[in-house]
XYZ file of N, CA and C in Angstrom:
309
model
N 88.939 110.480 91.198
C 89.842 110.036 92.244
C 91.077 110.942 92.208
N 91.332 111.626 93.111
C 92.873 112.235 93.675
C 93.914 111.579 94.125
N 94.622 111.919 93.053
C 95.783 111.554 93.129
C 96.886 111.858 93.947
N 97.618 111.610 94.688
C 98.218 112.317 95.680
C 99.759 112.732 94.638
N 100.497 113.751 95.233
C 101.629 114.616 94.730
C 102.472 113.321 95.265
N 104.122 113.652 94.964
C 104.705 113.018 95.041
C 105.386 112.946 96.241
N 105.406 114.067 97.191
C 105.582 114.420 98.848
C 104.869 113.814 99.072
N 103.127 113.931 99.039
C 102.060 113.391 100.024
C 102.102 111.688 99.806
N 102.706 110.871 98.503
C 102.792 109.828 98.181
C 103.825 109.225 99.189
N 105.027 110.203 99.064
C 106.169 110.022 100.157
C 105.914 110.146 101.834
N 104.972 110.649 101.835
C 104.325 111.127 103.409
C 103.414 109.317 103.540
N 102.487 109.481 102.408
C 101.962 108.151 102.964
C 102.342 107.185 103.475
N 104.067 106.709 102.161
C 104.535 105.280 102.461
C 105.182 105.102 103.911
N 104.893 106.332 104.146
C 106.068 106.021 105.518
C 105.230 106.527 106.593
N 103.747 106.135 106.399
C 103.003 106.017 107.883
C 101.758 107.533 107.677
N 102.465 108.091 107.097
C 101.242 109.541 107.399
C 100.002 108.989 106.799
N 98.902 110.756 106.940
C 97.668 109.920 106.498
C 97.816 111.749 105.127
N 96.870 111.040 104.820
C 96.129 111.676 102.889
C 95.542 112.196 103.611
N 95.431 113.711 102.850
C 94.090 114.472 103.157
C 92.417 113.229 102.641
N 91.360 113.886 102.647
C 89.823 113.159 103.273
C 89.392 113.304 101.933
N 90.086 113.773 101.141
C 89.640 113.688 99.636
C 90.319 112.724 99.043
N 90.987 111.661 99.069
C 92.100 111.086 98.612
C 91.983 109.256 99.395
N 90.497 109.446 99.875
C 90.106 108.266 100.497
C 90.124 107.093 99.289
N 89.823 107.561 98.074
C 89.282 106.969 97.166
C 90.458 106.032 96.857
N 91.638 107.075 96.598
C 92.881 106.772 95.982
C 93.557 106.257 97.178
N 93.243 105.981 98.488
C 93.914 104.782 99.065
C 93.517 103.758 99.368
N 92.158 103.415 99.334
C 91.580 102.270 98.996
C 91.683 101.649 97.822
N 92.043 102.349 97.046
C 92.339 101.576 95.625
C 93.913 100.923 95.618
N 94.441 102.091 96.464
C 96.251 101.406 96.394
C 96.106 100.402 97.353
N 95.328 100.214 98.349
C 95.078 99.169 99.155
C 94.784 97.296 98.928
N 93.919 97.888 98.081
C 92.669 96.786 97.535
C 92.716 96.524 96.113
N 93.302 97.679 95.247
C 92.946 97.085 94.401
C 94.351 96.446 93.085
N 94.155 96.697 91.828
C 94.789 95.597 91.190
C 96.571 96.201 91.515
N 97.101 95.205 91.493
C 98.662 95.423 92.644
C 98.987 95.709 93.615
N 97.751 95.574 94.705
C 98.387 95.815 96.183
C 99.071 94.786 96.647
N 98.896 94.078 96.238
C 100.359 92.933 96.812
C 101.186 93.220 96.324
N 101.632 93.590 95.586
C 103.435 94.278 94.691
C 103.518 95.524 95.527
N 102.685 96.264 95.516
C 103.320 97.275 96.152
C 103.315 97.606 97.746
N 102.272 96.435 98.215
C 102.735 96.253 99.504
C 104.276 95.704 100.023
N 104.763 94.690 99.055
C 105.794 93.828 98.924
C 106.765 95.304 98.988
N 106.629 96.204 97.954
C 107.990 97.416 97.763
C 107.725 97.647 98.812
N 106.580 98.186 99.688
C 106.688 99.075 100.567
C 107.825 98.110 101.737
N 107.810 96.784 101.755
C 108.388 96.743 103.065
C 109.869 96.235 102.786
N 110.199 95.812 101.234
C 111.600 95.359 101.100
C 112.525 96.719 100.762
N 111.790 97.762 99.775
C 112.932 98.801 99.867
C 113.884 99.806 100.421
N 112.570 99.972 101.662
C 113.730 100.301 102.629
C 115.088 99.623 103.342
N 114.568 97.995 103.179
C 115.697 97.405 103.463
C 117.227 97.218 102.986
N 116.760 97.247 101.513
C 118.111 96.902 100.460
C 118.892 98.001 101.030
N 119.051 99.282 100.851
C 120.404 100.087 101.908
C 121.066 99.318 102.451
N 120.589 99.278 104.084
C 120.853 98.333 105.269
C 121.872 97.046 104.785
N 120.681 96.103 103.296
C 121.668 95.360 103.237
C 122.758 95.182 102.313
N 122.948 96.313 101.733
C 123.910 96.731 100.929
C 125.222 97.005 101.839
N 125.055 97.422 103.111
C 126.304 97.241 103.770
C 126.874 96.359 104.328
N 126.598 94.920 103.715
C 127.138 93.758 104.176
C 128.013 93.523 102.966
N 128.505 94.391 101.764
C 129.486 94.825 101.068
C 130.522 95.073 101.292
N 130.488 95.600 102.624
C 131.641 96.036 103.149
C 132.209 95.149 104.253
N 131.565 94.352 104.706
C 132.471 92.994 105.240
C 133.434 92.599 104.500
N 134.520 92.310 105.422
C 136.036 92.205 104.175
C 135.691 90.820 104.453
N 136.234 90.095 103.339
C 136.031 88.786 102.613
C 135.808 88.852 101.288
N 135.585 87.636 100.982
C 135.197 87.275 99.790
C 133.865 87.945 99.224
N 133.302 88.225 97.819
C 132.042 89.021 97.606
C 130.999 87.696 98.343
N 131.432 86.843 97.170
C 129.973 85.809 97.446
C 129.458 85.431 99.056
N 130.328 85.737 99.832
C 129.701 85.211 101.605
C 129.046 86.880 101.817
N 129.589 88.198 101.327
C 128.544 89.283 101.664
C 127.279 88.991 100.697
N 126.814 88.616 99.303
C 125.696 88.259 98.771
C 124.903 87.196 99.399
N 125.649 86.245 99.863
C 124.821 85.137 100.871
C 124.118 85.671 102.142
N 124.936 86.628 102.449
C 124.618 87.236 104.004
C 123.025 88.382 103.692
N 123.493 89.041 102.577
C 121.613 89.616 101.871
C 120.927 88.888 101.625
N 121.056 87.877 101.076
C 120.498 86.645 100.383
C 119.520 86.011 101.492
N 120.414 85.605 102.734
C 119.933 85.146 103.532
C 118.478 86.052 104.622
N 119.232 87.417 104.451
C 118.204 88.162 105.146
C 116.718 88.314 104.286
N 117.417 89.060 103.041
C 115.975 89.012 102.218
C 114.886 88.119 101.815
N 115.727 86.828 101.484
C 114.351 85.460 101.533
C 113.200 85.358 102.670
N 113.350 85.764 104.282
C 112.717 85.407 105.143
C 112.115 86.846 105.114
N 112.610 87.765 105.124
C 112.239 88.494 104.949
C 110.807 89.479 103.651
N 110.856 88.799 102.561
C 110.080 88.528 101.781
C 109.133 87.633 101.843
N 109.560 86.417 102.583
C 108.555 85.383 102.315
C 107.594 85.580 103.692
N 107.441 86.362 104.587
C 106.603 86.794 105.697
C 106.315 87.646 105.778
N 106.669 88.849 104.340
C 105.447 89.938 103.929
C 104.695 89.376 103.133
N 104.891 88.866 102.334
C 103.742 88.160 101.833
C 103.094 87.383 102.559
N 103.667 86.665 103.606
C 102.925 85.669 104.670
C 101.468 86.770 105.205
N 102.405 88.024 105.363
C 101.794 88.706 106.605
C 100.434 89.649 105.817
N 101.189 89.359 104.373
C 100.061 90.607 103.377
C 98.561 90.143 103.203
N 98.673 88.690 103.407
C 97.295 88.580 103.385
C 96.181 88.604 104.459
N 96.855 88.984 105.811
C 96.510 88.987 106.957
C 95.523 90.743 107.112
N 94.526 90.258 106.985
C 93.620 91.850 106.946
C 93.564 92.955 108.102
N 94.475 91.940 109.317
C 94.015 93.325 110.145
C 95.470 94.296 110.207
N 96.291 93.739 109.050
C 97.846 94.856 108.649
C 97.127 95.984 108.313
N 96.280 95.837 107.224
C 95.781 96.339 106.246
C 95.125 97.856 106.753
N 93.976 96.974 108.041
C 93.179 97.797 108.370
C 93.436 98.955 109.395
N 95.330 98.842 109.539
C 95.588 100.167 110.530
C 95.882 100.828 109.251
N 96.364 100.573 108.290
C 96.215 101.501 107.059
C 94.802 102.482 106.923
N 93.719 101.344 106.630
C 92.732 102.183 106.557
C 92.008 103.178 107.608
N 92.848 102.696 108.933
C 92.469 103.709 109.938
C 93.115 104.822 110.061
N 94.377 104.637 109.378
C 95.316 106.335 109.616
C 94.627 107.088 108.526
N 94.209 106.742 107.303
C 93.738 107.390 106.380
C 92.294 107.450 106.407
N 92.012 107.404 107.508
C 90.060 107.851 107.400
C 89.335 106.746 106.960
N 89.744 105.805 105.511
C 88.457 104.850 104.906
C 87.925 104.190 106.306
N 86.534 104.370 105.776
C 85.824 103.769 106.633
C 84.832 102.465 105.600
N 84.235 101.385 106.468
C 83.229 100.626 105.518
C 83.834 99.769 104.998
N 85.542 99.076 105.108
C 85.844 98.321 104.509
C 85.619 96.975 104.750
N 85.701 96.847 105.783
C 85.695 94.960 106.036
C 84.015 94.976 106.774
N 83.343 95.912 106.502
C 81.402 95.810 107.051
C 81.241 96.915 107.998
């Protein structure tokens, strides 16, 4: 199984597709043991930035931590809602070539 570099890893998370040798190694990041964790990173880390600038609302700290607080819970709890939903999955496996997964 091919491993992808750390560009083409960076190319993936953010929508591209793997070269046709590397089918192996995204069905496995797909399907197999921790794709729910790292489906979960893929969709909260881009966020934390974003909500790191609710820091800078003047006030008190604790109402800017409530204000992340508040975004990230719903926000977490409907990727996971949404992670088990197979047809997310399967535009994954269509940008990257696997074929044969769900029959």
């Amino acid at each position: 199984m091919t491993k992808p570099s750390f560009r083409q890893w960076l190319w993936y998370n953010l929508g591209g597709r793997l070269p046709d040798d590397m089918q192996d190694w995204v069905l496995h990041d797909l399907t197999g043991p921790g794709a729910d964790a790292r489906y979960l990173m893929r969709w909260t880390i881009p966020v934390l930035p974003l909500l790191l600038l609710f820091l800078l609302v003047p006030g008190p700290l604790w109402v800017s931590i409530l204000m992340m607080i508040y975004i990230l819970i719903p926000l977490i709890y409907f990727t996971i809602a949404l992670a088990s939903h197979n047809s997310l999955r399967t535009g994954e496996y269509q940008i990257n070539g696997v074929s044969g997964v769900f029959g």
